[in-house]
Coordinates of C-alpha atoms in Angstrom, one line a residue:
Chain A
M425 CA 112.0 -2.4 124.7
P426 CA 110.0 -0.6 122.6
L427 CA 106.4 -2.0 122.7
H428 CA 104.0 -1.2 119.7
R429 CA 100.7 -2.0 120.2
I430 CA 98.1 -1.4 117.1
Y431 CA 94.5 -1.5 117.4
H432 CA 93.4 -1.6 114.1
P433 CA 90.1 -2.3 111.8
L434 CA 89.7 -6.3 110.6
S435 CA 90.7 -5.5 107.4
A436 CA 93.1 -2.6 107.9
F437 CA 96.7 -4.6 107.1
S438 CA 97.6 -7.5 105.0
T439 CA 100.4 -9.9 106.5
S440 CA 102.2 -7.9 103.9
D441 CA 101.7 -4.5 105.8
K442 CA 102.0 -5.9 108.9
Q443 CA 105.5 -7.5 108.1
K444 CA 106.7 -4.1 105.9
I445 CA 105.2 -2.0 109.2
S446 CA 107.1 -3.9 111.8
E447 CA 110.5 -3.7 109.5
R448 CA 110.1 -0.2 109.4
I449 CA 109.5 0.5 113.2
T450 CA 112.3 -1.8 114.2
A451 CA 114.6 0.1 111.8
L452 CA 114.1 3.3 113.8
Y453 CA 115.6 1.8 116.5
T454 CA 118.5 -0.1 115.2
D455 CA 119.5 2.7 112.9
V456 CA 120.7 4.4 116.7
G457 CA 122.3 1.0 117.5
L458 CA 119.9 -0.8 119.7
P459 CA 119.1 -4.5 119.5
A460 CA 116.7 -5.6 116.9
F461 CA 115.5 -8.0 119.1
Y462 CA 114.0 -5.2 121.6
V463 CA 111.4 -3.9 119.1
V464 CA 107.8 -6.0 119.9
V465 CA 105.3 -5.1 117.5
L466 CA 102.1 -6.4 118.6
F467 CA 98.8 -6.1 116.1
T468 CA 95.6 -6.2 117.6
P469 CA 92.4 -6.5 115.1
V470 CA 89.3 -4.7 117.0
E471 CA 85.9 -5.7 115.1
S472 CA 84.2 -2.0 114.7
E473 CA 81.2 -3.0 117.2
S474 CA 84.2 -2.9 119.9
F475 CA 86.0 -0.2 118.6
F476 CA 84.6 3.6 119.3
V477 CA 85.6 6.8 118.5
S478 CA 83.6 9.6 119.3
G479 CA 81.1 7.2 121.1
K480 CA 80.4 5.5 117.2
P481 CA 81.9 1.9 116.0
T482 CA 84.6 2.8 113.2
D483 CA 86.1 0.5 110.9
K484 CA 88.4 3.6 109.8
F485 CA 90.6 4.2 112.5
V486 CA 94.0 3.1 113.9
R487 CA 95.3 3.8 117.4
V488 CA 99.2 3.1 118.0
V489 CA 100.3 3.0 122.0
V490 CA 104.3 3.1 122.0
Q491 CA 106.2 2.4 125.0
H492 CA 110.0 3.1 125.3
L493 CA 112.4 1.5 128.0
A494 CA 115.8 1.8 126.9
R495 CA 115.9 5.1 125.9
Q496 CA 114.2 8.5 127.3
I497 CA 114.7 11.3 125.0
P498 CA 116.0 14.0 126.6
S499 CA 114.8 17.3 124.9
E500 CA 111.4 18.5 123.7
E501 CA 113.2 18.7 120.1
G502 CA 114.1 15.2 120.1
K503 CA 110.8 14.0 121.5
K504 CA 109.2 15.5 118.3
Q505 CA 111.8 14.4 115.9
F506 CA 110.5 10.9 116.9
S507 CA 107.1 11.5 116.8
E508 CA 107.6 12.9 113.1
K509 CA 109.5 9.6 112.0
Y510 CA 107.1 7.2 113.2
E511 CA 104.4 9.6 111.1
N512 CA 107.0 8.7 108.3
V513 CA 106.5 5.2 108.9
L514 CA 102.9 4.4 109.2
A515 CA 101.7 7.0 106.4
P516 CA 101.8 4.8 103.8
F517 CA 99.6 1.8 105.4
V518 CA 97.4 4.6 107.4
K519 CA 97.1 8.2 106.4
E520 CA 97.7 7.1 102.5
K521 CA 94.7 4.5 103.0
G522 CA 92.5 6.8 104.2
Y523 CA 92.1 5.8 107.6
D524 CA 92.2 8.2 110.7
W525 CA 94.8 7.4 113.2
E526 CA 96.4 8.7 116.6
V527 CA 99.7 7.8 118.5
H528 CA 100.9 8.3 121.2
V529 CA 104.5 7.4 123.1
E530 CA 105.0 7.2 126.8
E531 CA 108.2 6.6 128.5
V532 CA 108.4 4.2 130.9
P533 CA 111.2 4.2 133.6
P534 CA 113.6 0.5 133.3
D535 CA 113.8 -0.3 136.8
M536 CA 111.9 -3.5 136.5
W537 CA 112.5 -4.1 132.7
R538 CA 113.9 -7.9 131.9
E539 CA 115.1 -9.2 128.6
N540 CA 115.3 -13.2 129.0
G541 CA 115.6 -12.5 132.5
L542 CA 118.5 -10.3 132.3
I543 CA 118.8 -6.4 133.1
P544 CA 119.3 -5.0 129.5
P545 CA 122.9 -3.4 129.7
I546 CA 121.6 0.5 129.5
K547 CA 124.3 1.9 131.4
F548 CA 126.9 -0.7 129.5
P549 CA 127.2 0.8 125.7
E550 CA 129.7 -1.8 125.1
I551 CA 127.6 -4.9 126.1
E552 CA 124.5 -3.2 124.3
K553 CA 126.4 -2.9 121.1
E554 CA 127.1 -6.6 121.5
W555 CA 123.4 -7.9 122.2
A556 CA 122.8 -5.9 118.9
R557 CA 125.4 -7.4 117.1
Q558 CA 124.7 -10.8 118.3
N559 CA 120.7 -9.6 118.3
K560 CA 119.9 -11.5 121.5
P561 CA 120.4 -10.9 125.0
I562 CA 123.5 -12.1 126.5
P563 CA 124.6 -12.7 130.3
Y564 CA 127.5 -10.4 131.1
Chain B
M1411 CA 95.7 -3.5 141.2
P1412 CA 98.4 -5.5 139.5
L1413 CA 97.5 -5.6 136.2
H1414 CA 99.4 -8.9 134.4
R1415 CA 98.7 -8.8 130.5
I1416 CA 100.6 -11.7 129.1
Y1417 CA 101.0 -11.6 125.5
H1418 CA 101.8 -14.9 123.9
P1419 CA 101.5 -17.7 121.1
L1420 CA 98.6 -19.3 120.4
S1421 CA 100.0 -22.5 121.6
A1422 CA 102.2 -21.2 124.2
F1423 CA 100.1 -22.0 127.4
S1424 CA 97.8 -24.8 128.2
T1425 CA 94.9 -24.4 130.4
S1426 CA 96.7 -25.6 133.0
D1427 CA 99.8 -23.5 132.4
K1428 CA 97.4 -20.2 132.8
Q1429 CA 96.0 -21.7 135.8
K1430 CA 99.3 -22.3 137.6
I1431 CA 100.9 -18.9 136.2
S1432 CA 98.1 -16.6 137.2
E1433 CA 98.3 -18.8 140.8
R1434 CA 101.8 -18.3 141.0
I1435 CA 101.5 -14.1 140.1
T1436 CA 98.7 -13.8 142.8
A1437 CA 100.6 -15.3 145.5
L1438 CA 103.7 -12.8 145.0
Y1439 CA 101.2 -10.4 146.3
T1440 CA 99.3 -12.1 148.8
D1441 CA 102.3 -13.5 150.3
V1442 CA 103.1 -9.4 151.0
G1443 CA 99.3 -8.5 152.7
L1444 CA 97.7 -7.6 149.6
P1445 CA 94.4 -8.7 148.7
A1446 CA 94.4 -11.8 146.2
F1447 CA 91.4 -10.1 144.4
Y1448 CA 93.5 -7.1 143.6
V1449 CA 95.6 -9.3 141.1
V1450 CA 94.5 -9.8 137.5
V1451 CA 95.8 -11.6 134.6
L1452 CA 95.0 -11.3 131.5
F1453 CA 96.6 -14.3 128.7
T1454 CA 96.2 -12.7 125.5
P1455 CA 96.9 -14.8 122.5
V1456 CA 98.4 -13.3 119.7
E1457 CA 99.3 -15.0 115.7
S1458 CA 102.6 -15.0 115.0
E1459 CA 101.6 -12.6 111.9
S1460 CA 100.6 -10.5 114.5
F1461 CA 103.3 -10.8 116.6
F1462 CA 106.8 -9.0 115.6
V1463 CA 110.3 -9.5 117.2
S1464 CA 113.1 -7.9 115.3
G1465 CA 110.9 -7.0 112.4
K1466 CA 110.4 -10.8 112.0
P1467 CA 106.8 -13.0 112.9
T1468 CA 107.3 -15.0 115.9
D1469 CA 105.5 -17.4 117.5
K1470 CA 108.4 -17.7 120.2
F1471 CA 108.1 -14.9 122.5
V1472 CA 106.4 -13.8 125.5
R1473 CA 105.7 -10.1 126.1
V1474 CA 104.7 -9.6 130.0
V1475 CA 102.9 -5.5 130.8
V1476 CA 102.9 -5.4 134.5
Q1477 CA 101.4 -2.8 136.0
H1478 CA 101.4 -2.0 140.2
L1479 CA 98.9 0.5 142.0
A1480 CA 98.8 -0.3 145.3
R1481 CA 102.7 -0.1 146.1
Q1482 CA 105.2 1.5 144.5
I1483 CA 108.5 -0.2 145.4
P1484 CA 110.8 3.0 147.0
S1485 CA 114.0 1.3 146.4
E1486 CA 116.2 0.2 143.5
E1487 CA 117.1 -3.1 145.2
G1488 CA 113.3 -3.5 146.1
K1489 CA 112.8 -3.3 142.6
K1490 CA 115.3 -5.7 142.2
Q1491 CA 114.3 -7.9 143.9
F1492 CA 110.5 -8.2 142.7
S1493 CA 112.1 -8.5 138.8
E1494 CA 113.8 -11.7 140.2
K1495 CA 111.0 -12.9 142.1
Y1496 CA 108.7 -12.3 139.2
E1497 CA 111.1 -14.5 136.9
N1498 CA 111.3 -17.4 139.1
V1499 CA 107.5 -17.7 138.8
L1500 CA 107.6 -17.5 134.6
A1501 CA 110.4 -19.6 134.7
P1502 CA 108.8 -22.9 134.2
F1503 CA 106.3 -21.9 131.3
V1504 CA 108.4 -20.1 129.8
K1505 CA 112.2 -20.2 129.9
E1506 CA 112.0 -23.9 130.4
K1507 CA 110.0 -24.1 127.4
G1508 CA 112.4 -22.7 124.9
Y1509 CA 110.4 -19.3 124.7
D1510 CA 112.1 -16.1 124.8
W1511 CA 110.5 -13.2 126.8
E1512 CA 110.2 -9.8 128.0
V1513 CA 108.7 -8.5 131.1
H1514 CA 108.4 -4.8 132.1
V1515 CA 106.6 -3.1 135.3
E1516 CA 105.3 0.0 135.4
E1517 CA 104.0 1.8 138.7
V1518 CA 100.9 3.7 138.0
P1519 CA 99.9 6.6 140.5
P1520 CA 96.8 5.1 142.5
D1521 CA 95.0 8.4 142.7
M1522 CA 92.4 7.3 139.6
W1523 CA 92.1 3.6 141.1
R1524 CA 88.9 2.3 142.0
E1525 CA 88.0 -1.2 143.1
N1526 CA 84.0 -1.7 142.8
G1527 CA 84.0 1.9 142.9
L1528 CA 85.2 2.2 146.1
I1529 CA 89.0 3.8 147.1
P1530 CA 91.4 0.8 148.3
P1531 CA 92.8 1.3 152.0
I1532 CA 96.1 2.1 150.6
K1533 CA 96.5 4.3 153.9
F1534 CA 94.3 2.6 155.8
P1535 CA 96.6 -0.9 156.7
E1536 CA 93.7 -2.7 159.1
I1537 CA 91.1 -1.8 156.2
E1538 CA 93.3 -3.0 153.7
K1539 CA 93.8 -6.6 155.9
E1540 CA 90.2 -6.7 155.9
W1541 CA 89.8 -7.0 152.6
A1542 CA 92.8 -9.4 152.3
R1543 CA 90.7 -11.5 154.8
Q1544 CA 87.4 -11.2 153.2
N1545 CA 89.1 -11.0 149.3
K1546 CA 86.6 -8.5 148.1
P1547 CA 86.3 -4.5 148.4
I1548 CA 84.3 -3.7 151.4
P1549 CA 82.3 0.1 152.0
Y1550 CA 84.5 2.0 155.0
Chain C
M95 CA 93.2 11.7 123.5
P96 CA 91.4 9.5 126.6
L97 CA 92.1 5.8 125.3
H98 CA 89.4 3.6 127.1
R99 CA 90.5 0.1 127.1
I100 CA 87.8 -2.5 128.3
Y101 CA 88.4 -6.1 129.3
H102 CA 85.5 -7.9 129.8
P103 CA 84.0 -11.3 129.4
L104 CA 83.0 -12.6 126.3
S105 CA 79.2 -12.3 127.4
A106 CA 79.1 -9.0 129.6
F107 CA 78.0 -6.1 126.7
S108 CA 75.5 -6.2 124.2
T109 CA 76.4 -4.3 121.0
S110 CA 74.0 -1.7 122.0
D111 CA 75.3 -1.8 126.0
K112 CA 78.8 -1.2 124.0
Q113 CA 77.1 1.5 122.2
K114 CA 75.8 3.0 125.1
I115 CA 79.1 3.4 127.1
S116 CA 81.2 4.4 124.7
E117 CA 78.6 7.5 123.9
R118 CA 78.6 7.8 128.1
I119 CA 82.2 7.8 128.2
T120 CA 82.2 10.2 125.2
A121 CA 80.3 12.8 126.7
L122 CA 82.6 13.3 129.8
Y123 CA 85.1 14.7 127.7
T124 CA 83.0 16.6 125.3
D125 CA 81.4 18.2 128.3
V126 CA 84.4 20.1 129.1
G127 CA 84.9 20.9 125.6
L128 CA 87.3 18.6 124.4
P129 CA 86.7 17.2 121.0
A130 CA 84.6 14.1 120.5
F131 CA 87.0 12.3 118.0
Y132 CA 89.5 12.3 120.9
V133 CA 88.1 10.0 122.7
V134 CA 88.7 6.2 121.7
V135 CA 87.1 3.4 123.1
L136 CA 88.5 -0.6 123.0
F137 CA 86.3 -3.3 124.2
T138 CA 88.1 -6.4 124.4
P139 CA 86.4 -9.9 125.4
V140 CA 88.5 -12.0 127.1
E141 CA 87.4 -15.6 127.2
S142 CA 87.4 -17.2 131.3
E143 CA 90.1 -19.2 130.5
S144 CA 92.5 -16.2 130.3
F145 CA 91.1 -13.9 132.4
F146 CA 92.3 -14.4 136.4
V147 CA 91.3 -12.6 139.0
S148 CA 92.7 -14.1 142.6
G149 CA 94.4 -16.6 140.5
K150 CA 91.4 -18.1 139.3
P151 CA 89.0 -17.5 135.9
T152 CA 86.4 -15.2 135.9
D153 CA 83.7 -13.9 133.5
K154 CA 82.1 -11.7 136.3
F155 CA 85.1 -9.4 136.3
V156 CA 85.4 -6.0 134.0
R157 CA 88.8 -4.7 134.3
V158 CA 89.2 -0.8 132.6
V159 CA 92.3 1.0 131.7
V160 CA 91.8 4.8 131.0
Q161 CA 94.7 6.9 129.6
H162 CA 94.4 10.8 129.4
L163 CA 96.8 12.9 127.3
A164 CA 95.4 16.3 126.5
R165 CA 94.6 17.1 130.0
Q166 CA 96.4 16.3 133.7
I167 CA 93.6 16.8 136.2
P168 CA 95.6 19.1 138.5
S169 CA 94.1 18.6 141.9
E170 CA 93.3 15.5 144.1
E171 CA 89.7 16.7 144.2
G172 CA 89.7 16.8 140.5
K173 CA 90.8 13.5 140.4
K174 CA 88.5 12.4 142.8
Q175 CA 85.6 13.6 141.0
F176 CA 87.1 12.1 137.4
S177 CA 86.6 9.2 139.0
E178 CA 83.1 9.5 140.6
K179 CA 81.9 10.8 137.2
Y180 CA 83.2 7.4 135.5
E181 CA 81.9 5.0 138.0
N182 CA 78.5 7.0 137.4
V183 CA 79.1 5.9 133.2
L184 CA 79.7 2.3 134.2
A185 CA 77.2 1.5 136.9
P186 CA 74.2 0.7 135.2
F187 CA 76.3 -1.7 132.8
V188 CA 78.8 -3.1 135.1
K189 CA 77.8 -2.8 138.9
E190 CA 73.9 -3.2 138.2
K191 CA 74.4 -6.3 136.5
G192 CA 76.3 -8.3 139.3
Y193 CA 79.8 -7.7 137.6
D194 CA 82.8 -6.9 139.8
W195 CA 84.9 -3.9 138.7
E196 CA 88.2 -2.5 138.5
V197 CA 89.5 0.7 137.2
H198 CA 92.3 3.0 136.7
V199 CA 93.4 6.3 134.8
E200 CA 96.7 7.2 134.0
E201 CA 98.0 11.0 133.0
V202 CA 100.1 10.6 130.1
P203 CA 102.3 13.1 129.2
P204 CA 101.2 14.5 125.5
D205 CA 105.1 15.1 124.4
M206 CA 104.6 12.5 121.4
W207 CA 100.9 12.1 121.2
R208 CA 99.8 12.9 117.9
E209 CA 96.0 13.0 116.0
N210 CA 96.4 12.6 112.4
G211 CA 99.9 13.1 112.4
L212 CA 99.4 16.7 114.0
I213 CA 100.3 18.1 117.5
P214 CA 96.7 18.1 119.2
P215 CA 96.5 22.2 120.1
I216 CA 96.5 21.6 123.7
K217 CA 97.8 25.1 124.2
F218 CA 95.7 26.8 121.8
P219 CA 92.6 26.6 122.9
E220 CA 90.8 28.4 120.0
I221 CA 92.2 25.7 117.4
E222 CA 91.4 23.2 120.2
K223 CA 87.2 24.5 119.7
E224 CA 87.5 24.4 116.4
W225 CA 88.7 20.8 116.1
A226 CA 85.6 19.9 118.8
R227 CA 83.2 22.0 116.5
Q228 CA 84.6 20.5 113.4
N229 CA 85.3 17.3 115.2
K230 CA 88.3 16.3 113.0
P231 CA 92.2 17.8 113.0
I232 CA 92.9 20.4 111.4
P233 CA 96.4 21.6 110.1
Y234 CA 97.0 24.9 111.9

């Protein structure tokens, strides 16, 4: 569901950093009851000669594009809170290492979203809980 | 128009698989009269140490992001049918090879969409047919 | 803010081309007063065996996905003008070199957009001007 595409300089993250970032991102969603397997994090290393900020090549910038499907956050306040939590997730690996960074989160309507070909049980909380418990999509 | 970004483990697809998948995806659109050249399919191999599901590195997951521009599918039923057809396209290369996978389709307003600098003839069915026949954008 | 993802054949752009394209893209936004650092351009080289148009591998196609956050262009006419300017930016590097190409621009709501953890001052023109002058995000 949430898809996190993280574009980063070649040397920005160690294997261990990527592991920790993805665990922390995943926890943002499992903490509110969503299945862990919904959370996909893709790290894309980008060479400085292909990564431009202000029209200049950079090896000091991290750009994160997040897409939400399972939930649309209804209130402005809720959106703000999510962004704050997300910033806390990234901070030790980005801000505290001297990178500049930018994040945005998109909310995509879930009508044409499938997990292993199944319609995710957005409208069926009990089934969603079972998917979360077993951490996999189960026909229903 | 439809842009298909397929993020996959390094060894998921052979050259021939990619060829077949993209042909089958293209047919979904040409079958309803759209020009073949509208259909762009990008395969992005992702190393397992950069591809996380459930906060764990994976080499068993395929994530597909589809964007539609030329058509917004108006009804819930139509969207469901599209998703089913799409699943059938992927199945032999993903499900039947033991991968887990996730797909979502976004509908993007076409106002700022251009093909070779031309406004695609969404509102001009006869011109669109000509683009389809010649399989290229033609000034009109 | 504006994120430009440019998928291109391996040999499409030299380092100097990428530099010039990103400078020209950046100018589209600084010309209307936006901070230069808002503009991120990512070039993604794609091998022909992973880049399909019309269901066929290609090394002659450039696909550009643009996302806008800081501004939604309100009128149809304004959107048309933006697309025209964008085409002019790309033309010397794409059209005039014999590539086919496709561009679309998405307008993403800015609610969950952050620059270095800060809410961009969309609603505070004076602060935005200061960000532009200093070309960096400044707490306010």
